[in-house]
mmCIF file of C-alpha atoms in Angstrom:
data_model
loop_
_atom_site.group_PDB
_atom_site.id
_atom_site.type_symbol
_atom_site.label_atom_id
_atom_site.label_comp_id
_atom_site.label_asym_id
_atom_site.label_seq_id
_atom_site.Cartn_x
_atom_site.Cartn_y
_atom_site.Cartn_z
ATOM 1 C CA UNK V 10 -65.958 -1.431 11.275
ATOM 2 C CA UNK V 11 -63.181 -4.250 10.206
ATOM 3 C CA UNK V 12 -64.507 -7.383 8.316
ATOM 4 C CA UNK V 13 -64.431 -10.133 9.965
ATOM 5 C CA UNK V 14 -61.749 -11.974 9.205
ATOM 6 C CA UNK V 15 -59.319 -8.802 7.920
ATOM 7 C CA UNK V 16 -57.061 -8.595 10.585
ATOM 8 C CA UNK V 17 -55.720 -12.377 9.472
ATOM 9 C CA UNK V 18 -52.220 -11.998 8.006
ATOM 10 C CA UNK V 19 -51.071 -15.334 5.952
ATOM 11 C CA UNK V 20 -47.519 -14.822 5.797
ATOM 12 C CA UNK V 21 -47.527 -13.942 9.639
ATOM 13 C CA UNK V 22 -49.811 -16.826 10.291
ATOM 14 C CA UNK V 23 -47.395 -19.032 8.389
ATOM 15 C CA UNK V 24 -43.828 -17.617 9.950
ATOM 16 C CA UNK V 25 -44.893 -18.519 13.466
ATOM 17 C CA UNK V 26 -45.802 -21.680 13.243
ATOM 18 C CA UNK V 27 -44.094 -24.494 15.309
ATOM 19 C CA UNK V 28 -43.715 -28.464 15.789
ATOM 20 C CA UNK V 29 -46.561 -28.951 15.817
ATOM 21 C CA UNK V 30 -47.952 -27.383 12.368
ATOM 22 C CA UNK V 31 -45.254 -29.649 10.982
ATOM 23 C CA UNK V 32 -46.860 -32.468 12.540
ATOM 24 C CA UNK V 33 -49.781 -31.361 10.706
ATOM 25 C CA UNK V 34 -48.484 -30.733 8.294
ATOM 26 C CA UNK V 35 -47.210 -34.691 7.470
ATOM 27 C CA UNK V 36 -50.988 -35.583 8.529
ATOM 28 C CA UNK V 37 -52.149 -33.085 5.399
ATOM 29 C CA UNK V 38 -49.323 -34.819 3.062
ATOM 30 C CA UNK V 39 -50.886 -37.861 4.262
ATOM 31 C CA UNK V 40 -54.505 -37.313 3.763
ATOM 32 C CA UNK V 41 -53.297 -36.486 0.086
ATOM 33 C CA UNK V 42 -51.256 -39.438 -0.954
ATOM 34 C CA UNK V 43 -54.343 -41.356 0.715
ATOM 35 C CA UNK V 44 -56.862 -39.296 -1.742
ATOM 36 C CA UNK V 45 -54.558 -38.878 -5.172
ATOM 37 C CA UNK V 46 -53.007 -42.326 -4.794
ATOM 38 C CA UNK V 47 -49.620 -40.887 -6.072
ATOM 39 C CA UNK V 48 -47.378 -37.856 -5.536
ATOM 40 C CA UNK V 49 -46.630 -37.003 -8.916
ATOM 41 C CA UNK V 50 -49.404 -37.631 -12.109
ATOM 42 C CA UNK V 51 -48.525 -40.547 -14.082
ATOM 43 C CA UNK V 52 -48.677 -37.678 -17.167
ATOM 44 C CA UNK V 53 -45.737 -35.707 -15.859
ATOM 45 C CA UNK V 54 -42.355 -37.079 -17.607
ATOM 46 C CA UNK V 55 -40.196 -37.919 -14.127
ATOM 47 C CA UNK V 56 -39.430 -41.786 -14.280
ATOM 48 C CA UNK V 57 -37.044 -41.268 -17.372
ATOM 49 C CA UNK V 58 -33.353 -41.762 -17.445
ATOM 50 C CA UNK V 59 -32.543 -37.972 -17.667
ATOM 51 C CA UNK V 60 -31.551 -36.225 -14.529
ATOM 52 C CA UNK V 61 -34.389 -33.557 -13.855
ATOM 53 C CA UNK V 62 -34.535 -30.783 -11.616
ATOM 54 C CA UNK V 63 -37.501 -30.734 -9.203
ATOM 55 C CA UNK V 64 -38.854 -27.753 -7.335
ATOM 56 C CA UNK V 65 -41.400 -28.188 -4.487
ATOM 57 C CA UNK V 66 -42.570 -24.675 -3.878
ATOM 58 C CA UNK V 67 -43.698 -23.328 -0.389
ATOM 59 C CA UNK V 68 -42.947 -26.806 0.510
ATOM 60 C CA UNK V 69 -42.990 -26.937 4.230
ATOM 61 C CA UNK V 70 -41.643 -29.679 6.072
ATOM 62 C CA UNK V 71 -40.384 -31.010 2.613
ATOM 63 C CA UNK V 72 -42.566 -34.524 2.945
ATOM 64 C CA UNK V 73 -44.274 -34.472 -0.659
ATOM 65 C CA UNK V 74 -40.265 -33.435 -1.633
ATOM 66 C CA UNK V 75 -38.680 -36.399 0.725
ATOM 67 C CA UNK V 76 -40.691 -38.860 -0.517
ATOM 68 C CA UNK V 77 -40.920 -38.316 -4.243
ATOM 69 C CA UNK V 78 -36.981 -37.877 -3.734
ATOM 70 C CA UNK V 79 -36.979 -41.967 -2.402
ATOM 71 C CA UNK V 80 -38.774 -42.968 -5.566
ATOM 72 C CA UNK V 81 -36.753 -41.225 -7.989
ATOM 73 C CA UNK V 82 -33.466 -40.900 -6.767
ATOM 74 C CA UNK V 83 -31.272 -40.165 -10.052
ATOM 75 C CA UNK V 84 -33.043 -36.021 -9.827
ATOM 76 C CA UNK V 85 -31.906 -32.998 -7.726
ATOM 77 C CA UNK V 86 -34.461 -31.448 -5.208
ATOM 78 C CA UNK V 87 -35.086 -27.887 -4.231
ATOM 79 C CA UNK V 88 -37.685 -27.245 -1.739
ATOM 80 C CA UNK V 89 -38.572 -23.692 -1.448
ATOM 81 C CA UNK V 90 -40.593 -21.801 1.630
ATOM 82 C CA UNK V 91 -40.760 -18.284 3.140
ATOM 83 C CA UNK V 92 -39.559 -19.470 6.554
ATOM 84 C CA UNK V 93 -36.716 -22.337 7.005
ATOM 85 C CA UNK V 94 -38.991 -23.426 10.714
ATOM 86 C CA UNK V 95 -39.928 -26.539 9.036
ATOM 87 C CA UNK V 96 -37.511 -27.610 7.120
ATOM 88 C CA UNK V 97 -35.278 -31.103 7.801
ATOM 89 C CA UNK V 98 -31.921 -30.445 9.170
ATOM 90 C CA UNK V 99 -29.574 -30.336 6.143
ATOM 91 C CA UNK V 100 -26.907 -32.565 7.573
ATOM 92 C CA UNK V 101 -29.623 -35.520 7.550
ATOM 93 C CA UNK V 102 -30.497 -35.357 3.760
ATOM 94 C CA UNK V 103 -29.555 -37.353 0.643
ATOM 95 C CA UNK V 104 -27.205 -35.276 -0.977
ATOM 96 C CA UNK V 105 -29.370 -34.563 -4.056
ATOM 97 C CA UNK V 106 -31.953 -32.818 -1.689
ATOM 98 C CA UNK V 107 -31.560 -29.214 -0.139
ATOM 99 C CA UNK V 108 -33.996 -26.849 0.914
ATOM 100 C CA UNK V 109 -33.501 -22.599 0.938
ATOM 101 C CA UNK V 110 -35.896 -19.639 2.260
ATOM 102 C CA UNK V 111 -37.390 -18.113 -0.863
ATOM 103 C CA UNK V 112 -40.560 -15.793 -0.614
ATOM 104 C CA UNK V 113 -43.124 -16.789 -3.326
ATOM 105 C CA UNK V 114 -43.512 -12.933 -3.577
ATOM 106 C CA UNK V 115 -40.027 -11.768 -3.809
ATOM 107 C CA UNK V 116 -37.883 -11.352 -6.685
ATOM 108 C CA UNK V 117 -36.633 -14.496 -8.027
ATOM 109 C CA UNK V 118 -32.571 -15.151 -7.709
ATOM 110 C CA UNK V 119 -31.387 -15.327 -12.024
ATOM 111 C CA UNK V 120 -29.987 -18.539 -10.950
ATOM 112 C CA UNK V 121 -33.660 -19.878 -10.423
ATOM 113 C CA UNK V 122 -34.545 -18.958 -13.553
ATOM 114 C CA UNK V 123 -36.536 -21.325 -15.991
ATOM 115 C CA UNK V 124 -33.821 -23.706 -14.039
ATOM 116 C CA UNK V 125 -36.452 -26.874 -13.319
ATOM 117 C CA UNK V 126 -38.207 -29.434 -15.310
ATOM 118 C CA UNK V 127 -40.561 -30.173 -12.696
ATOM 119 C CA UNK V 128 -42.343 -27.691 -10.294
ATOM 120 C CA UNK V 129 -45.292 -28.283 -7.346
ATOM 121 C CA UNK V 130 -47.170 -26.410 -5.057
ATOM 122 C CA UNK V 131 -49.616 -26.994 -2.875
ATOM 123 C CA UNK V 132 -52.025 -25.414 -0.879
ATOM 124 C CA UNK V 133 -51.332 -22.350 -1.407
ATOM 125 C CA UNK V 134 -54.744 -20.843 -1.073
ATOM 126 C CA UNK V 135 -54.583 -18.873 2.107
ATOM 127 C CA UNK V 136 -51.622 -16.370 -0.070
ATOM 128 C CA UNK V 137 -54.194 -15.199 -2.666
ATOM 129 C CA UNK V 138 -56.442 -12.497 -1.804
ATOM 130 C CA UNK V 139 -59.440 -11.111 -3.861
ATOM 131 C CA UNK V 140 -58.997 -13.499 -6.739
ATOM 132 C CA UNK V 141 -55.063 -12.260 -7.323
ATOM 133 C CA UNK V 142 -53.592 -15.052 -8.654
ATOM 134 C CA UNK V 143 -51.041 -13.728 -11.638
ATOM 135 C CA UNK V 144 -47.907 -13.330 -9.645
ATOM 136 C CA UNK V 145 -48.137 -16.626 -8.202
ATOM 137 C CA UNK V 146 -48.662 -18.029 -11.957
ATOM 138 C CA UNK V 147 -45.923 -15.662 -13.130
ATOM 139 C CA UNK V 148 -43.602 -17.004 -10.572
ATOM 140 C CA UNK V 149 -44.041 -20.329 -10.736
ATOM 141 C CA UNK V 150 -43.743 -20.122 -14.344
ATOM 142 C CA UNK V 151 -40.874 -18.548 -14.170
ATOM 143 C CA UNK V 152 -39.026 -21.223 -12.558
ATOM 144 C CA UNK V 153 -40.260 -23.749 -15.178
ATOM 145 C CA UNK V 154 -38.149 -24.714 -18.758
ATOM 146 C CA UNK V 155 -40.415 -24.399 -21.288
ATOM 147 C CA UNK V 156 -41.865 -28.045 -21.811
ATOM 148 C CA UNK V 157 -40.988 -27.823 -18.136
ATOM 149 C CA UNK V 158 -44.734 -29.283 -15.675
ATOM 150 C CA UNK V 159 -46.363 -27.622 -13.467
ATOM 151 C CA UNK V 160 -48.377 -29.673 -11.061
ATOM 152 C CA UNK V 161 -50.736 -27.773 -8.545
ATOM 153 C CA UNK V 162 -52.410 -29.472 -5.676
ATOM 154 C CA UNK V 163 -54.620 -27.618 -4.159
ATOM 155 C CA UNK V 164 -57.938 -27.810 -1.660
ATOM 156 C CA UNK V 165 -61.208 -26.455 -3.217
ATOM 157 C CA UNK V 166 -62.409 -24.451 0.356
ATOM 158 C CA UNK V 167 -65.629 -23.144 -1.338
ATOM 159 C CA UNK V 168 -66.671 -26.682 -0.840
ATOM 160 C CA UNK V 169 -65.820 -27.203 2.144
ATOM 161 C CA UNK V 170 -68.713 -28.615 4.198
ATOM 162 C CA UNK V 171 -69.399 -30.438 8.451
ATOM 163 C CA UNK V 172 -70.586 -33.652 8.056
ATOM 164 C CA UNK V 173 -72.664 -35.349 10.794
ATOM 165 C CA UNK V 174 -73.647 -38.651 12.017
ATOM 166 C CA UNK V 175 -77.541 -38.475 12.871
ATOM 167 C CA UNK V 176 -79.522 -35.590 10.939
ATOM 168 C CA UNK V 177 -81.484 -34.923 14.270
ATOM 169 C CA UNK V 178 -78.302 -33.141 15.382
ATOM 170 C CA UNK V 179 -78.294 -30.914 12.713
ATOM 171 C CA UNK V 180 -79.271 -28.115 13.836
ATOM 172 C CA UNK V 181 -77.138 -27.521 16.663
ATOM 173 C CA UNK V 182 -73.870 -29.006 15.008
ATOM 174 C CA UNK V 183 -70.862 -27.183 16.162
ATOM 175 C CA UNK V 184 -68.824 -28.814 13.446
ATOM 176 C CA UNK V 185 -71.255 -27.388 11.105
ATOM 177 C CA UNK V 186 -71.287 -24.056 12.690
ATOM 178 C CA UNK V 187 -67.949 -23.806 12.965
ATOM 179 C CA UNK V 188 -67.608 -24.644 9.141
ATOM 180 C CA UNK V 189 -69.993 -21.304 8.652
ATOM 181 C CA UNK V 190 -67.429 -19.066 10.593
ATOM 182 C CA UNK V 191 -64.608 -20.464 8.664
ATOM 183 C CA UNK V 192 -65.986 -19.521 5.547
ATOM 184 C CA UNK V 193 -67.119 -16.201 7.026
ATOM 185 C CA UNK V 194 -63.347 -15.685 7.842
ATOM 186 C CA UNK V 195 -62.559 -16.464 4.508
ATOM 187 C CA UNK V 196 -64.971 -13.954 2.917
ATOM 188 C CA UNK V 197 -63.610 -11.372 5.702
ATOM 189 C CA UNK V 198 -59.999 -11.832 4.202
ATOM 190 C CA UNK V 199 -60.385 -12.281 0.681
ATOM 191 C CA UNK V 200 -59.989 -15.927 0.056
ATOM 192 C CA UNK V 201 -62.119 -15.864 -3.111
ATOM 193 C CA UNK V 202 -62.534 -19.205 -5.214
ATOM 194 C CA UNK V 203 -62.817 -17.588 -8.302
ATOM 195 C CA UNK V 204 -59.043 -18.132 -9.472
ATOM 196 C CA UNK V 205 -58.665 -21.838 -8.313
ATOM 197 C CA UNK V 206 -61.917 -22.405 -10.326
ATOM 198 C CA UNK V 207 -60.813 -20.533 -13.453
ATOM 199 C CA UNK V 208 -57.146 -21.744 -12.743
ATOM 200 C CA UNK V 209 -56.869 -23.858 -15.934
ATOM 201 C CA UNK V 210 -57.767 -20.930 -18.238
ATOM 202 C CA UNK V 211 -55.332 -18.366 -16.378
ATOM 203 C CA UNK V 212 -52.439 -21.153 -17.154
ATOM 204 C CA UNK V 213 -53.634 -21.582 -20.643
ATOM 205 C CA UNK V 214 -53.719 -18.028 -21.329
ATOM 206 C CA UNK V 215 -49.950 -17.600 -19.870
ATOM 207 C CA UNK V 216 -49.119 -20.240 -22.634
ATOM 208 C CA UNK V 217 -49.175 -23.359 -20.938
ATOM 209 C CA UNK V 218 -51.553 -26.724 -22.083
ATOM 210 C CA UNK V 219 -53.250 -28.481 -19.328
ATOM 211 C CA UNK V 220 -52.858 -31.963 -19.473
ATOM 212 C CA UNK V 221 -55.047 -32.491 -15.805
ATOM 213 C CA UNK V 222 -57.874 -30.917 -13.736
ATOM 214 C CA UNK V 223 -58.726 -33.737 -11.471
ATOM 215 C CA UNK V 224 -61.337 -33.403 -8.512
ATOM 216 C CA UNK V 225 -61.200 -35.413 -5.493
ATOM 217 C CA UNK V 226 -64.057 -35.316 -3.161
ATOM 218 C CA UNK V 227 -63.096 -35.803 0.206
ATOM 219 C CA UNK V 228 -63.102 -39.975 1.463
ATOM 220 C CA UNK V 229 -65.577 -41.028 4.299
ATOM 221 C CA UNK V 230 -63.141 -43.168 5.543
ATOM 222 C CA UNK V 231 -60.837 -40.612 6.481
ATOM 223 C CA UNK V 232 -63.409 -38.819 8.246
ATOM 224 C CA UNK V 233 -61.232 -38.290 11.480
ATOM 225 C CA UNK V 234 -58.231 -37.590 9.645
ATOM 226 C CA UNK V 235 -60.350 -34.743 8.083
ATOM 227 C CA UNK V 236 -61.276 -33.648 11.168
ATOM 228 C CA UNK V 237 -58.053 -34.049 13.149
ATOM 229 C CA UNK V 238 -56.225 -32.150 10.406
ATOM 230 C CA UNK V 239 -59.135 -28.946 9.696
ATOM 231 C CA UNK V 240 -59.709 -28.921 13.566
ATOM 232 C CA UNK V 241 -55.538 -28.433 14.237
ATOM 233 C CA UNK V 242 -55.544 -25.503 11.430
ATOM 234 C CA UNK V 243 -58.641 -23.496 13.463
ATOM 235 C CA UNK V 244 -56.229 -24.364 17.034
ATOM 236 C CA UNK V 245 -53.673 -22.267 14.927
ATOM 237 C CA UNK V 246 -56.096 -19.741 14.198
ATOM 238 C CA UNK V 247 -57.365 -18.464 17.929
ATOM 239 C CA UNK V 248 -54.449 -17.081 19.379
ATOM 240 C CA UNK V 249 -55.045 -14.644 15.977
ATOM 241 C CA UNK V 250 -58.851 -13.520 16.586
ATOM 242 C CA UNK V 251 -59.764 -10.426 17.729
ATOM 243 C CA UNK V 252 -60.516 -10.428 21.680
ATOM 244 C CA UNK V 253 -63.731 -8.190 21.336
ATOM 245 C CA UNK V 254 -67.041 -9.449 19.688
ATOM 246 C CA UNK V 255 -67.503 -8.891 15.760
ATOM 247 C CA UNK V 256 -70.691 -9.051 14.287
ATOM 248 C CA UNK V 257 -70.992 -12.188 11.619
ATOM 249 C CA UNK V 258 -73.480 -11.897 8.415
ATOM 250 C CA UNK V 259 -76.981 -13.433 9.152
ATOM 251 C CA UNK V 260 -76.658 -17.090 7.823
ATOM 252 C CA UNK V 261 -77.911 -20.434 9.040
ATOM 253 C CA UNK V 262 -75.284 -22.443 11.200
ATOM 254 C CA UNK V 263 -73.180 -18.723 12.006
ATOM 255 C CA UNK V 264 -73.745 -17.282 15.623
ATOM 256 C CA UNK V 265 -74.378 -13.144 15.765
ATOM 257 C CA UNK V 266 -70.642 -12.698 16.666
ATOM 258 C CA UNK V 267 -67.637 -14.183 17.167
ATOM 259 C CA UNK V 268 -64.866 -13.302 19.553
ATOM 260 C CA UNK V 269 -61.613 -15.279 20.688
ATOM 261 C CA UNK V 270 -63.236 -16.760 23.701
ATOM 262 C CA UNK V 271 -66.005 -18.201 21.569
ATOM 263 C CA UNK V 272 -64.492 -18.751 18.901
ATOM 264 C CA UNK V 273 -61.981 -21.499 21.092
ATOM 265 C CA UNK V 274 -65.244 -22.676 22.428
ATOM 266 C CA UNK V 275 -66.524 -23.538 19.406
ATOM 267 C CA UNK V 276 -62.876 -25.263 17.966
ATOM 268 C CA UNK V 277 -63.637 -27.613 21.339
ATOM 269 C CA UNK V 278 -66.917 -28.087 21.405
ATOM 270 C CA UNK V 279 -66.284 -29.554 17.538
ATOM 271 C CA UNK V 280 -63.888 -31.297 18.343
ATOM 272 C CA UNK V 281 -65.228 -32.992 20.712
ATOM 273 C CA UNK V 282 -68.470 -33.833 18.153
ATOM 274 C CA UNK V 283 -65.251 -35.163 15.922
ATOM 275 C CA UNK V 284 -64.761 -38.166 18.639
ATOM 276 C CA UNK V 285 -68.860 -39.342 17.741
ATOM 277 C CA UNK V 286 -68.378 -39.172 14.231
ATOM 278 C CA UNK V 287 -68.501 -35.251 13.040
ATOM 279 C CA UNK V 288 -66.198 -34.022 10.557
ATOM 280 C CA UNK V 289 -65.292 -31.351 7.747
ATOM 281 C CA UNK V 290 -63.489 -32.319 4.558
ATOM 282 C CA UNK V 291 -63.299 -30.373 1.022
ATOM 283 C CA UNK V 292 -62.801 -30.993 -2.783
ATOM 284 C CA UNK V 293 -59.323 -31.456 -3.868
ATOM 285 C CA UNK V 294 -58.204 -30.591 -7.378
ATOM 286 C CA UNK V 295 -54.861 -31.228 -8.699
ATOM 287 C CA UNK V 296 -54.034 -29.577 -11.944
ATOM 288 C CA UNK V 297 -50.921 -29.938 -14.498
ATOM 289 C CA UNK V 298 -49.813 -27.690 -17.206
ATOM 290 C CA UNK V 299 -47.085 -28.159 -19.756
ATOM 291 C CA UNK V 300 -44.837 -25.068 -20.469
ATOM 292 C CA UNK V 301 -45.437 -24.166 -24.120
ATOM 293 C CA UNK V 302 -42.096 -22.715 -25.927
#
């Protein structure tokens, strides 16, 4: 019997997506600059007089990349995704800025070579399965000068968590519930936390210092912005769950099975909870490492 959960391809999840994951996608970069309070750490070496080179990897729709690009304009951009379906039309962009398909997990061009002083990424979770986190380092890495930065924003999912107005609801909470299943589906794919938790070590083992490991917990006030953004993510996800019933583990807040039909019950019913108050939000971290050499 599959996992639940183990049918869930990323990259295929990722290639199909449409207009409106992009508009999502600007809600997510928003959500961030609200949290952080800045795009890139005040540690990294950017507002200089040197041109730089900037890489935004699996970047999107580009908008951390567009808008760090309109604060410091004197640097070249590269934003780099597995599928162009997001990106900005090329005609439309200062002429510093360009964007090009590159798989995270293909071989990388020689011309991209330890070519940037600045590279980003952000969440990438979803890509790395049972804890396997080295190629992604090794890539990333890869692009990066030595005394190059590597800034990595990514959301902490193992602490991800439904949050309700009035206790007395508790027990019923679809938000909640549907928080178990997501986690469920996690488990069911191999979206481990292990590696994000023990990311700092991996980059100071692969000769790197890191200069931040910042936590954000998730802001109240953006409570519906949470909960607008999450509950758009599981809309993306039912069209990809299995039609027939699988069993779930025996937990508080999961049902005994989930299917597609209940599953897109449950997205609704939570979302409509989110209009009274109901939410889900997560820890962000945001970590930076120098590349020693």
């Amino acid at each position: 019997m599959a996992s639940v959960g183990s049918e869930y391809d990323a990259q295929a999840y990722w290639k199909e997506q449409d207009f409106q994951t992009s508009a999502r996608l600007h809600l997510q970069h928003w959500i961030w600059n609200y949290q952080l309070g800045y795009q890139v750490h005040r540690l990294v070496d950017i507002g200089g007089t040197r041109p730089l080179k900037i890489a935004d990897v699996a970047c999107g729709n580009g908008a951390w990349l567009l808008e760090v690009q309109r604060k410091w304009p004197t640097h070249e951009y590269h934003g780099f995704d597995l599928t162009s379906s997001h990106f900005p039309g090329q005609p439309w962009l200062p002429q510093n800025t360009n964007f090009s398909v590159w798989d995270l997990f293909a071989d990388m061009p020689a011309h991209m070579e330890e070519a940037f002083d600045i590279v980003h990424i952000r969440a990438i979770a979803s890509a790395v399965k049972n804890n396997e986190v080295q190629t992604i380092v090794q890539k990333l890495l890869g692009l990066l000068k030595p005394g190059g930065y590597l800034q990595w924003d990514e959301q902490d999912s193992s602490t991800l968590e439904g949050r309700i107005v009035s206790k007395s609801t508790d027990a019923k909470s679809s938000m909640k519930s549907l928080v178990a299943v997501q986690k469920a589906l996690h488990a069911g794919h191999g979206m481990l936390w292990d590696w994000l938790h023990d990311l700092p070590s991996t980059l100071e083992q692969a000769n790197c210092e890191v200069v931040v490991n910042d936590v954000f917990n998730p802001s109240p006030e953006l409570s519906r912005a949470w909960a607008d953004n999450l509950l758009t993510v599981c809309m993306g996800v039912i069209d990809r769950m299995p039609e027939r019933d699988i069993p779930m583990p025996e937990a508080s807040d999961l049902p005994e099975s989930i299917s597609r039909k209940s599953y897109a019950k449950l997205v609704q019913e939570a979302a409509v909870e989110s209009t009274k108050g109901s939410w889900m939000g997560m820890n962000q971290v945001v970590i930076v490492a120098k590349k020693l050499g």
